[in-house]
mmCIF file of C-alpha atoms in Angstrom:
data_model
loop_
_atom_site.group_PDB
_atom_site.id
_atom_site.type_symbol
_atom_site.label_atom_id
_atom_site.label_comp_id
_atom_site.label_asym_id
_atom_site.label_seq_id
_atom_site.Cartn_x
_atom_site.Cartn_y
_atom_site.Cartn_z
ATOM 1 C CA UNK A 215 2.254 42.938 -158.697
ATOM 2 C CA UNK A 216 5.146 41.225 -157.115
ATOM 3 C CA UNK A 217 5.461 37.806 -158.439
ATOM 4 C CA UNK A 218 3.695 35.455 -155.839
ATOM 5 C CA UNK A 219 3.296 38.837 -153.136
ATOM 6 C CA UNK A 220 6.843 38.505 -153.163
ATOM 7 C CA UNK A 221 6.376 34.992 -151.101
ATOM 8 C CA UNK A 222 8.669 33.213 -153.391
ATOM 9 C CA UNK A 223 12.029 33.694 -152.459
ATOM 10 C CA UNK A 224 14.277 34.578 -149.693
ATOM 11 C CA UNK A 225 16.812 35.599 -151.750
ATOM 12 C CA UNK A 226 16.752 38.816 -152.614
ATOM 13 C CA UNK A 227 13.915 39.438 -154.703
ATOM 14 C CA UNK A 228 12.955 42.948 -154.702
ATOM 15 C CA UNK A 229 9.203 44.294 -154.592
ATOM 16 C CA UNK A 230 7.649 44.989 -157.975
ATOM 17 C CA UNK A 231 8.956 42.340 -159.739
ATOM 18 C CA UNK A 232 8.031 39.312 -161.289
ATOM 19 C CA UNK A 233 9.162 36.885 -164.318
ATOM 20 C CA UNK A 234 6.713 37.937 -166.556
ATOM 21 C CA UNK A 235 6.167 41.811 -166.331
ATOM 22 C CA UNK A 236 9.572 42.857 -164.913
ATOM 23 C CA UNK A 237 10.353 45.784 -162.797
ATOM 24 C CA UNK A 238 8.332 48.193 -161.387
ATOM 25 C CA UNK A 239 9.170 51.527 -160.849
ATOM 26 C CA UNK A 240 8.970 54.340 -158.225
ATOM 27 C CA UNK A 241 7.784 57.098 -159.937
ATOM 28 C CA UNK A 242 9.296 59.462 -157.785
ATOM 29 C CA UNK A 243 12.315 57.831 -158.279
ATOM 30 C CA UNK A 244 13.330 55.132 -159.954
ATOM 31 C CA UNK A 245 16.530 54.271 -158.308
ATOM 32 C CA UNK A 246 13.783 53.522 -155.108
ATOM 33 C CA UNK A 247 12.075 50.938 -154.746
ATOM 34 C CA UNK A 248 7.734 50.916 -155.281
ATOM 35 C CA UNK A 249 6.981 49.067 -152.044
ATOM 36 C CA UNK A 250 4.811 46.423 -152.545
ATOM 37 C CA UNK A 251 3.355 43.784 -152.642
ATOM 38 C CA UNK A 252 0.791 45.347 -154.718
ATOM 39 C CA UNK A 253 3.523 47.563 -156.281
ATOM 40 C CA UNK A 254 1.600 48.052 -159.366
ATOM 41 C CA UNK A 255 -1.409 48.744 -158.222
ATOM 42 C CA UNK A 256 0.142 51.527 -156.073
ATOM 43 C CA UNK A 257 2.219 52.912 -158.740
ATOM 44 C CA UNK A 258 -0.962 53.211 -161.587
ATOM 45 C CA UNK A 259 -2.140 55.357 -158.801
ATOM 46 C CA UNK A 260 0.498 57.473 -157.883
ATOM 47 C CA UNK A 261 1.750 58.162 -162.001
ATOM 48 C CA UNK A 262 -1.926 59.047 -162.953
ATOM 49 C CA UNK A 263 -2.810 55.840 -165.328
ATOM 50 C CA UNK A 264 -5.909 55.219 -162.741
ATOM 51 C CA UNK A 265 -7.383 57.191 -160.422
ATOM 52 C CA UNK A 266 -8.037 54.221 -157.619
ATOM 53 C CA UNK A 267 -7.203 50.395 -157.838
ATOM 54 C CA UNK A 268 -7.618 47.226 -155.876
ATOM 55 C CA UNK A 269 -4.277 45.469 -154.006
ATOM 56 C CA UNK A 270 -4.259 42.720 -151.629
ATOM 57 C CA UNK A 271 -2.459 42.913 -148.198
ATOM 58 C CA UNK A 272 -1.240 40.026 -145.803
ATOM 59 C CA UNK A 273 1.578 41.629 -143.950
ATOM 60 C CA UNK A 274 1.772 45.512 -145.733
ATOM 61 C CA UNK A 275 0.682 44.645 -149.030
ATOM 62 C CA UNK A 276 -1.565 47.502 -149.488
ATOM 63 C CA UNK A 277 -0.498 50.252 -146.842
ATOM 64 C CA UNK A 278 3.315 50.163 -148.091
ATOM 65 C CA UNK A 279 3.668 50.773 -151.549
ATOM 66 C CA UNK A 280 0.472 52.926 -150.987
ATOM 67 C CA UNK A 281 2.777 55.170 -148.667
ATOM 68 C CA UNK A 282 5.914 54.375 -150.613
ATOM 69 C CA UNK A 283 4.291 56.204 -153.822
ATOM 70 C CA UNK A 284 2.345 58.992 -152.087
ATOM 71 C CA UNK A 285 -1.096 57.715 -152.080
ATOM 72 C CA UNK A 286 -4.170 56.581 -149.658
ATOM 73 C CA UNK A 287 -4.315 52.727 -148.959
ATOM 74 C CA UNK A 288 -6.659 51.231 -147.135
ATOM 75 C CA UNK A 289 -6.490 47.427 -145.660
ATOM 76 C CA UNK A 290 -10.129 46.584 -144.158
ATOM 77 C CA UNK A 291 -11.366 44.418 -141.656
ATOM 78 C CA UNK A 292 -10.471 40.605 -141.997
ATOM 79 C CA UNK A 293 -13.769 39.554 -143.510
ATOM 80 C CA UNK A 294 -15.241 43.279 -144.660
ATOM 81 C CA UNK A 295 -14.230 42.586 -148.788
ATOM 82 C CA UNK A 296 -14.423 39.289 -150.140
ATOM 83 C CA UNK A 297 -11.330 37.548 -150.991
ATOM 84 C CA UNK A 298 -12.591 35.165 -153.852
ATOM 85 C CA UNK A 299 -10.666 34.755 -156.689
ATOM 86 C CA UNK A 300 -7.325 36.420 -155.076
ATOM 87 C CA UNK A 301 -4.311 34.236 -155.603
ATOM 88 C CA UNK A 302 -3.908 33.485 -151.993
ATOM 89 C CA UNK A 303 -1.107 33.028 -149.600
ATOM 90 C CA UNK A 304 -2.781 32.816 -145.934
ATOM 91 C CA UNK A 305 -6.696 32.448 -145.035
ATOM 92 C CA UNK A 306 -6.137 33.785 -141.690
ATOM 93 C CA UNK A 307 -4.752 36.874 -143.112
ATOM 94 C CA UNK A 308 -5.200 38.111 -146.730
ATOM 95 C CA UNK A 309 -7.235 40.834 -147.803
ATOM 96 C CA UNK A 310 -7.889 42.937 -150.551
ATOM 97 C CA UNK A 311 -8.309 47.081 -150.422
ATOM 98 C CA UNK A 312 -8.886 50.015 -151.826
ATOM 99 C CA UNK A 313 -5.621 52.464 -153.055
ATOM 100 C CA UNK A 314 -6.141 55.651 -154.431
ATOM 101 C CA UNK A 315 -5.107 59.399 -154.801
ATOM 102 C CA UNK A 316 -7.244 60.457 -152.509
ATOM 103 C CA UNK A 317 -9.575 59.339 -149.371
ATOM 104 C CA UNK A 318 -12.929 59.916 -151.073
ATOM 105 C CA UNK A 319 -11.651 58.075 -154.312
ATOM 106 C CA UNK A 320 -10.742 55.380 -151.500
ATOM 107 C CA UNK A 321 -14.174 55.767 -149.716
ATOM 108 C CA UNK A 322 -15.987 54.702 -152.753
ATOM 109 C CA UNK A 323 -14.149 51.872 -153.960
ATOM 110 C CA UNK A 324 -14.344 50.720 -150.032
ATOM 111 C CA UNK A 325 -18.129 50.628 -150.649
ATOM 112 C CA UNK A 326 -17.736 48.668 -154.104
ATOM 113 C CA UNK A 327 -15.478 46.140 -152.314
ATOM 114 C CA UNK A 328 -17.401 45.806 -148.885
ATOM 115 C CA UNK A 329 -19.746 43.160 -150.466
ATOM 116 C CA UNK A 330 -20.804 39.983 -149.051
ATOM 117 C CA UNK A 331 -18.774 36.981 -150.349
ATOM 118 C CA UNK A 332 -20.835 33.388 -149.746
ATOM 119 C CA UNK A 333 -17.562 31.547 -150.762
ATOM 120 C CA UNK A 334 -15.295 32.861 -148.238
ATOM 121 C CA UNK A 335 -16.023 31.986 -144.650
ATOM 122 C CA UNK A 336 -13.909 34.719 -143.314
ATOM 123 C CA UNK A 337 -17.027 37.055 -144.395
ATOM 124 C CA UNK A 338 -19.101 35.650 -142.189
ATOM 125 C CA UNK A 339 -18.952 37.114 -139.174
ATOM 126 C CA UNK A 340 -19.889 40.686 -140.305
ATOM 127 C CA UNK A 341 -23.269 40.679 -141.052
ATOM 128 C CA UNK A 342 -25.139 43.812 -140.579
ATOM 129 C CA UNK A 343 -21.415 45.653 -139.685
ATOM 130 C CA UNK A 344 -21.018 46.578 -143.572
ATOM 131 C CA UNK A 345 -21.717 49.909 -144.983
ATOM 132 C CA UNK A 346 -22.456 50.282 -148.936
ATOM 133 C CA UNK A 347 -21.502 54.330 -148.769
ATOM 134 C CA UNK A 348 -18.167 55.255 -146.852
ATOM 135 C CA UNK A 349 -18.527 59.084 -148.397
ATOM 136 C CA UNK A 350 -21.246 59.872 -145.619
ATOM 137 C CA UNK A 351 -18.221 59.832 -142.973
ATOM 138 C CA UNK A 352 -16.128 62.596 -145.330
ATOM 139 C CA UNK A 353 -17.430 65.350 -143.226
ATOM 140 C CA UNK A 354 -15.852 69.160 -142.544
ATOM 141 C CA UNK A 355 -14.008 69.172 -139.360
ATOM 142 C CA UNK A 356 -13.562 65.546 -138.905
ATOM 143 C CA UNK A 357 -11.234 66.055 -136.304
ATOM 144 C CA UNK A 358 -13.023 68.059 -133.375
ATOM 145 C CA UNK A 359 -13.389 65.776 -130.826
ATOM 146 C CA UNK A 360 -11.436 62.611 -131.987
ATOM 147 C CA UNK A 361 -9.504 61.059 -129.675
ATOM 148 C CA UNK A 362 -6.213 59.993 -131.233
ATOM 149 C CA UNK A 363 -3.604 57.170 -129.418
ATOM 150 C CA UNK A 364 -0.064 58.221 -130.334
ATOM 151 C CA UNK A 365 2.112 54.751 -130.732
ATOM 152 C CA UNK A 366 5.879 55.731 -131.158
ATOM 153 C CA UNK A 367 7.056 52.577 -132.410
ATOM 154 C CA UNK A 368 10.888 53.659 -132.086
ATOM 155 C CA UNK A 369 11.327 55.288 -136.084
ATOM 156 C CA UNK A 370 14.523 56.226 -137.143
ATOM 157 C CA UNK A 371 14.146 58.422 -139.685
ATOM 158 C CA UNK A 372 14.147 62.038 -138.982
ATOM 159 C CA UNK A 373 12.198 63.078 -142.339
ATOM 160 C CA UNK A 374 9.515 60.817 -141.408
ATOM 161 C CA UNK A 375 10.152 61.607 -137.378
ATOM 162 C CA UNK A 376 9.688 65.676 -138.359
ATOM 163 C CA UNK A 377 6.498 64.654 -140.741
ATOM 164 C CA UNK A 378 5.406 62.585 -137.522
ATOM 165 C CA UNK A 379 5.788 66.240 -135.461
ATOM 166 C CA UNK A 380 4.035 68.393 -137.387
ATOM 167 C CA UNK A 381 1.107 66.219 -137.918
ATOM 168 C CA UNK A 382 0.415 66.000 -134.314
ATOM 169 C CA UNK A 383 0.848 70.066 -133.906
ATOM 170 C CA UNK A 384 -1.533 70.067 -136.832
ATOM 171 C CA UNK A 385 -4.169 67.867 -135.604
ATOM 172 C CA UNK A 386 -3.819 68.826 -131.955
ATOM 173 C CA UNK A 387 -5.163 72.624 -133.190
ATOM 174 C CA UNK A 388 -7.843 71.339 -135.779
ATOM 175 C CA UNK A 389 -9.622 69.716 -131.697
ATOM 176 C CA UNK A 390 -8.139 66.660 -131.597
ATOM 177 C CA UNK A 391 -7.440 64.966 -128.406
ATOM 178 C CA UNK A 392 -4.225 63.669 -128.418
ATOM 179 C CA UNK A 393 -3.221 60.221 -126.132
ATOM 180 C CA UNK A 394 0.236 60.427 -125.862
ATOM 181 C CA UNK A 395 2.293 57.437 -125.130
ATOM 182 C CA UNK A 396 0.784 54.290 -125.972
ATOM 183 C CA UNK A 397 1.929 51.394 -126.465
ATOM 184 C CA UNK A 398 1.273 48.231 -128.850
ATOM 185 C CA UNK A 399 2.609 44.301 -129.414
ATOM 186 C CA UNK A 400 4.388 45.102 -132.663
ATOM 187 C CA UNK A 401 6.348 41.754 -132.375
ATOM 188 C CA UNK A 402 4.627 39.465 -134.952
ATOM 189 C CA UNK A 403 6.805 37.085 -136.085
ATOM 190 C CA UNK A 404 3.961 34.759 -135.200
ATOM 191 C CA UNK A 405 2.666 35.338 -138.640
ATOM 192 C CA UNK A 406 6.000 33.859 -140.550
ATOM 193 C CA UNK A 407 4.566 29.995 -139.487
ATOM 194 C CA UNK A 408 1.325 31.153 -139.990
ATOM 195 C CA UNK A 409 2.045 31.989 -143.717
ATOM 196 C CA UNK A 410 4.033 29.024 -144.135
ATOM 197 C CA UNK A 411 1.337 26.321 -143.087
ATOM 198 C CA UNK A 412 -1.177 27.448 -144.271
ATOM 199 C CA UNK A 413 0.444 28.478 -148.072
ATOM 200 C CA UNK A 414 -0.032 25.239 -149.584
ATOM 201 C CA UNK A 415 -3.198 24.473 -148.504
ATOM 202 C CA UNK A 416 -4.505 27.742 -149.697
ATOM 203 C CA UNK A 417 -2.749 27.820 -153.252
ATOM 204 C CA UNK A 418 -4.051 24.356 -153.706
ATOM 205 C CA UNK A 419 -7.340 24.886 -153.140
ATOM 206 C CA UNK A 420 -7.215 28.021 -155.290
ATOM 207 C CA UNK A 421 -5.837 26.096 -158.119
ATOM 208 C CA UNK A 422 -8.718 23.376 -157.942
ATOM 209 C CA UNK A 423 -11.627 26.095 -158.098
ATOM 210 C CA UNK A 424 -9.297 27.530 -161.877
ATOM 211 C CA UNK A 425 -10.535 26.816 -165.387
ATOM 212 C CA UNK A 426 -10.033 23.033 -166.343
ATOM 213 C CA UNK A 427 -7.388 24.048 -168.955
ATOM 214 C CA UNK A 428 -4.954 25.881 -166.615
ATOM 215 C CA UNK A 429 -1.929 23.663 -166.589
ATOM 216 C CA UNK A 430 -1.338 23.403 -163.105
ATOM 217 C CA UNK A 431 -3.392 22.532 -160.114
ATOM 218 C CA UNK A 432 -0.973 22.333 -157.321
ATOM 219 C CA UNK A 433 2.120 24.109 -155.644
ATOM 220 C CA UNK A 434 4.232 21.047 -156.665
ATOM 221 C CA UNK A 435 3.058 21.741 -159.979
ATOM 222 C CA UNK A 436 3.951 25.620 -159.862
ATOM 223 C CA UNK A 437 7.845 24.180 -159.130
ATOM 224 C CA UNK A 438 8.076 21.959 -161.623
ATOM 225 C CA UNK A 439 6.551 24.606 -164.110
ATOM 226 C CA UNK A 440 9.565 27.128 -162.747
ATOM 227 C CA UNK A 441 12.616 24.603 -162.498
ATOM 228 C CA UNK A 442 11.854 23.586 -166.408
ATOM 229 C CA UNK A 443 11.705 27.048 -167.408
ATOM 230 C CA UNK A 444 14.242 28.588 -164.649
ATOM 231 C CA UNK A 445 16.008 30.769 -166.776
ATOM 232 C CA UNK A 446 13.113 33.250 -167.015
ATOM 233 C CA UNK A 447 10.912 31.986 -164.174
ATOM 234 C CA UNK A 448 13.732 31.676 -160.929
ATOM 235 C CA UNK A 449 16.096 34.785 -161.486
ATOM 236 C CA UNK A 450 15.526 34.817 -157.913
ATOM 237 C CA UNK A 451 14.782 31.028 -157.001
ATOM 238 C CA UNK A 452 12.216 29.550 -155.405
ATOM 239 C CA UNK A 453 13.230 28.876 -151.591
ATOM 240 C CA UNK A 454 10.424 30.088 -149.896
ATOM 241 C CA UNK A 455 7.447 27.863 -152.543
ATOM 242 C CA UNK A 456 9.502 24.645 -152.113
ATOM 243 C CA UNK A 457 9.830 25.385 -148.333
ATOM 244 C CA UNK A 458 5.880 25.679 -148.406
ATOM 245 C CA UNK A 459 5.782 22.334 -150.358
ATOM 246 C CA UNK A 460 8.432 20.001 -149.003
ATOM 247 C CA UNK A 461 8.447 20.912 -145.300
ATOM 248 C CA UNK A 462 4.882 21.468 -144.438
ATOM 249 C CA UNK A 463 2.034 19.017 -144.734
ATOM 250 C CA UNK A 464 -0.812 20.745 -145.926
ATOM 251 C CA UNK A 465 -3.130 19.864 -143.477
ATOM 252 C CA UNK A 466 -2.289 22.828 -140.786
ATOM 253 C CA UNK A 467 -2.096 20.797 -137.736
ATOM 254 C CA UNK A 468 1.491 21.193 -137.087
ATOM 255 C CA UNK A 469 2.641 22.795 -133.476
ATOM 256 C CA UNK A 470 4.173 25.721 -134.500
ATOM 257 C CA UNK A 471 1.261 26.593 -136.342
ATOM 258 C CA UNK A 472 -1.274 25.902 -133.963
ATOM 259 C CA UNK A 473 1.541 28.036 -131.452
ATOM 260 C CA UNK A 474 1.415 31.013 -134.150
ATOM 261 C CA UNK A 475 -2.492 30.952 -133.601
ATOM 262 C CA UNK A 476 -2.731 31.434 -130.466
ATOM 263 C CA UNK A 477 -0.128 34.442 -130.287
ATOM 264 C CA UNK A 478 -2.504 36.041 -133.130
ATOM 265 C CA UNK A 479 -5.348 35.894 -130.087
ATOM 266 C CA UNK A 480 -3.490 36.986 -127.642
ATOM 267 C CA UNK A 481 -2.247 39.969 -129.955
ATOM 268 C CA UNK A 482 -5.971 40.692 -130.884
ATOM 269 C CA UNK A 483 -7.184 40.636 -127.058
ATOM 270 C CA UNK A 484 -4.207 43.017 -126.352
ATOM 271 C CA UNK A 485 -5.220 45.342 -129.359
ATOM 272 C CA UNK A 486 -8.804 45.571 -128.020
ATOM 273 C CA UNK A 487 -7.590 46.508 -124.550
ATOM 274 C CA UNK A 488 -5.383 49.000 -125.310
ATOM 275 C CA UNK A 489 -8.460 50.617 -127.274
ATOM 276 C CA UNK A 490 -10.572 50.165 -124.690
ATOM 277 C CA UNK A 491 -8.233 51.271 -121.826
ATOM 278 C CA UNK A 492 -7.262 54.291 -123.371
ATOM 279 C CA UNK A 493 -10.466 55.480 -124.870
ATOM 280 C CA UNK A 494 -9.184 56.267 -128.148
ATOM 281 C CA UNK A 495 -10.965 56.362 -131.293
ATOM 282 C CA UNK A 496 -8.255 55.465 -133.720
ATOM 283 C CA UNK A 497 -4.256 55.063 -133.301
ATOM 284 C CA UNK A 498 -1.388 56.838 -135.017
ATOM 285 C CA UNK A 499 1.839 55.375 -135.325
ATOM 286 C CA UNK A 500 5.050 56.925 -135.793
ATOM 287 C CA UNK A 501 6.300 53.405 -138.457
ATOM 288 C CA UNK A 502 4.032 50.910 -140.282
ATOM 289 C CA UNK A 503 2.548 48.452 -137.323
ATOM 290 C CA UNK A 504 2.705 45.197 -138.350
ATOM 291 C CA UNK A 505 0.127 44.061 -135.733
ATOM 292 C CA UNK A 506 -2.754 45.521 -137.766
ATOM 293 C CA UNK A 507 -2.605 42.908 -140.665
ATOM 294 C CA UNK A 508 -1.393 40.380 -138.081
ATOM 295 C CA UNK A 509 -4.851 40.567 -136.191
ATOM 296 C CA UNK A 510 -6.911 41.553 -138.707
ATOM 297 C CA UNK A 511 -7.797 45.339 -137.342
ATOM 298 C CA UNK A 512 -8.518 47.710 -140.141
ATOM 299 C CA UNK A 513 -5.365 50.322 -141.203
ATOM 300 C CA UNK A 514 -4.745 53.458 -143.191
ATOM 301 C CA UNK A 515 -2.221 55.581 -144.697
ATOM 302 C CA UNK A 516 -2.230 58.821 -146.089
ATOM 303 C CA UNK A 517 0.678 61.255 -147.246
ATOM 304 C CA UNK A 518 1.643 63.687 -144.680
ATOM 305 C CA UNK A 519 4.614 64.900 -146.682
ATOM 306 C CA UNK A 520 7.533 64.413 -148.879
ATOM 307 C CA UNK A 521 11.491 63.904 -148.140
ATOM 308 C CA UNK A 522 13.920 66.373 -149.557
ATOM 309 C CA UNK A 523 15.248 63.451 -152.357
ATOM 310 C CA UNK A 524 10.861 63.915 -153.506
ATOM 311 C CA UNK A 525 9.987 60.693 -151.670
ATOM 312 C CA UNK A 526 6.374 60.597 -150.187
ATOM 313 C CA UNK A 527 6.122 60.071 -146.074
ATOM 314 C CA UNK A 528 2.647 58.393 -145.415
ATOM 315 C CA UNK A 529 1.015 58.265 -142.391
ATOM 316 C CA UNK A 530 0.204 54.845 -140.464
ATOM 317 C CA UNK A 531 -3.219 54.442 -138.880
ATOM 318 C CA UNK A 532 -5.383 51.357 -136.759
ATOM 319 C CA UNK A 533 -9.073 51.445 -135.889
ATOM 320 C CA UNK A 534 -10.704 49.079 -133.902
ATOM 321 C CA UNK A 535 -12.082 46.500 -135.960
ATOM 322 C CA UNK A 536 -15.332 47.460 -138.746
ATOM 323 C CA UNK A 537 -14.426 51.115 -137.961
ATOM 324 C CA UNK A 538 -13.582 52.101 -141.263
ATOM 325 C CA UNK A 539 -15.111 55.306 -141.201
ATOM 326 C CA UNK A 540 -13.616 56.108 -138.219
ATOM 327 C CA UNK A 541 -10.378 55.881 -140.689
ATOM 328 C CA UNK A 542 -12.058 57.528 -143.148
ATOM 329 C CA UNK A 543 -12.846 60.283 -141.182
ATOM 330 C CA UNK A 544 -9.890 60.982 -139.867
ATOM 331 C CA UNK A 545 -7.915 60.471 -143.137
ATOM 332 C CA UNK A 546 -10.352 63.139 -145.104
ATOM 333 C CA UNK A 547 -9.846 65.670 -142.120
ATOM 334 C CA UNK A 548 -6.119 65.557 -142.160
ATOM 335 C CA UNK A 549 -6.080 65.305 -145.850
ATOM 336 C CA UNK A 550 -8.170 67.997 -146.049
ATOM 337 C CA UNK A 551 -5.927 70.176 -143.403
ATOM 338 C CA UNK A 552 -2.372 69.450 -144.910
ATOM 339 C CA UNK A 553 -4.156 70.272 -148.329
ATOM 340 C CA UNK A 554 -1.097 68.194 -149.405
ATOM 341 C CA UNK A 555 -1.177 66.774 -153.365
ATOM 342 C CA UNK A 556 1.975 65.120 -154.733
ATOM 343 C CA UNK A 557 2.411 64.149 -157.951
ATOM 344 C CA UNK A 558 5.796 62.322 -159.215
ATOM 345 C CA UNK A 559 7.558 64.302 -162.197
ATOM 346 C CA UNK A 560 7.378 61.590 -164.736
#
């Protein structure tokens, strides 16, 4: 994992590592980097040491390095898999999900995950919404009848552009109704003050609930622990923890936070209309949409090819929210017609 979800520093440290296990590497090529924040977690995956594992998301965590490394991720619904015991960095929007080789592998350890969780309050609000067996929506010609919103969020890349191109061809023949030209709030910079205020509060209360003989129970603690042992703990420093610390006060009341709240609501009332105007079942975008974690609306990816330098191209998927199988569906029906398997040459 990325030391801290790789909300540590803002100088330059790159995904996959951390102080105490190092690097992680792309398998598919090492020069590239994993994705992450659960870079790890993707990678076991992707080189075979595991066929499924758990990663935790708050802006991309899961579906990047899932797509990065050629594998399914899966980020839930806010509130769908408990969150206890996950080194935190924002209540509003953390998660943990599912990332595996393939959907089904996903499908089951969505069912092990979707549990209900009496010490996180964010779990609250789906009872009677959770399913125990995602399988049942695997089902042969997923895609008749599915009405997909295309979101072309302005990619650059041609690779991932042609990938983009043939996928719709594909899916457009297999029955499904495509909505072409939809568009989405993708501008979320809301959820940098978000993070930031709520970050203390969060780490310190996770550090209370830990074993009496940890030796630290607050962020101010975590510093000091790093600027006495800097030479192997701050390679990278530790701008964005002592930001956290020094210029926030804990208690989550500040204006720009409350300000960064209400643009989240505003995004997720926008979200649900353009679902609800448009009729469709699920959304494909063209780039990773940042205004899934943002809101909390459940997201997918799944490889719909690979670049000529071997790199996977994943695909980037929103349902509305507690619609997993809706993703699920659709994910086993396209994975099922690209019949696509990569495997990095390790």
């Amino acid at each position: 994992m990325t030391e801290f979800a790789n909300y540590m520093s803002r100088d330059g440290m790159p995904s996959g590592y951390s102080s105490r296990g190092g690097q992680v590497l792309n398998p598919y090529n090492r020069g590239e980097t994993p994705s992450g924040s659960s870079s790890g977690s993707g990678v076991a995956v992707a080189a075979g040491l595991c066929s499924c594992s758990v990663g935790t998301e708050t802006v991309g965590s899961i579906v990047s390095p899932s797509a990065a490394n050629g594998i399914v991720g899966i980020k839930p619904t806010l509130g769908l898999a408990g969150r206890s015991g996950i080194i935190p960095i924002s209540s509003t929007l953390d998660t943990p999900g599912p990332m595996a080789r393939c959907v089904r592998d996903a499908a089951i350890l969505l069912g092990v995950l979707a549990d209900a969780d009496p010490h996180d309050p964010a779990a609250h609000g789906y009872a009677g919404r959770v399913n125990t067996d995602y399988t049942k929506f695997l089902v042969q010609h997923g895609l008749k009848g599915v009405k997909i919103g295309v979101v072309k969020l302005g990619a650059e890349d041609g690779e991932e552009n042609d990938a983009f191109g043939s996928l719709l061809k594909a899916m457009s023949g297999a029955g499904a109704k495509l909505i072409e030209g939809l568009k989405i709030d993708n501008d979320i910079e809301a959820r940098k003050p978000i993070m930031k205020y709520e970050f203390k509060a969060c780490m310190n209360h996770y550090l209370s609930t830990l074993h009496t003989s940890t030796p630290v129970k607050t962020l101010r603690e975590i510093i000091l622990f790093n600027q006495i042992n800097a030479e192997t703990a701050l390679k990278y420093g530790q701008s964005l923890l002592t930001d956290c610390e020094y210029q926030t006060t804990g208690r989550m009341t500040e204006p720009e936070y409350l300000r960064a709240l209400i643009k989240r609501d505003e995004t997720i009332k926008h979200l649900n209309e353009v679902f609800e105007e448009s009729g469709a079942d699920v959304l494909l975008c063209d780039s990773f949409a940042k205004a899934a974690p943002f809101t909390g609306f459940p997201s997918m990816t799944v490889p719909i090819g690979q670049r000529k330098d071997g790199l996977p191209i994943g695909s980037n998927w929103i349902a509305k929210k507690f619609d997993e199988g809706v993703l699920l569906a659709v994910g086993y029906a396209v994975e099922q017609l690209l019949g696509l398997e990569l495997r990095p040459n390790i």
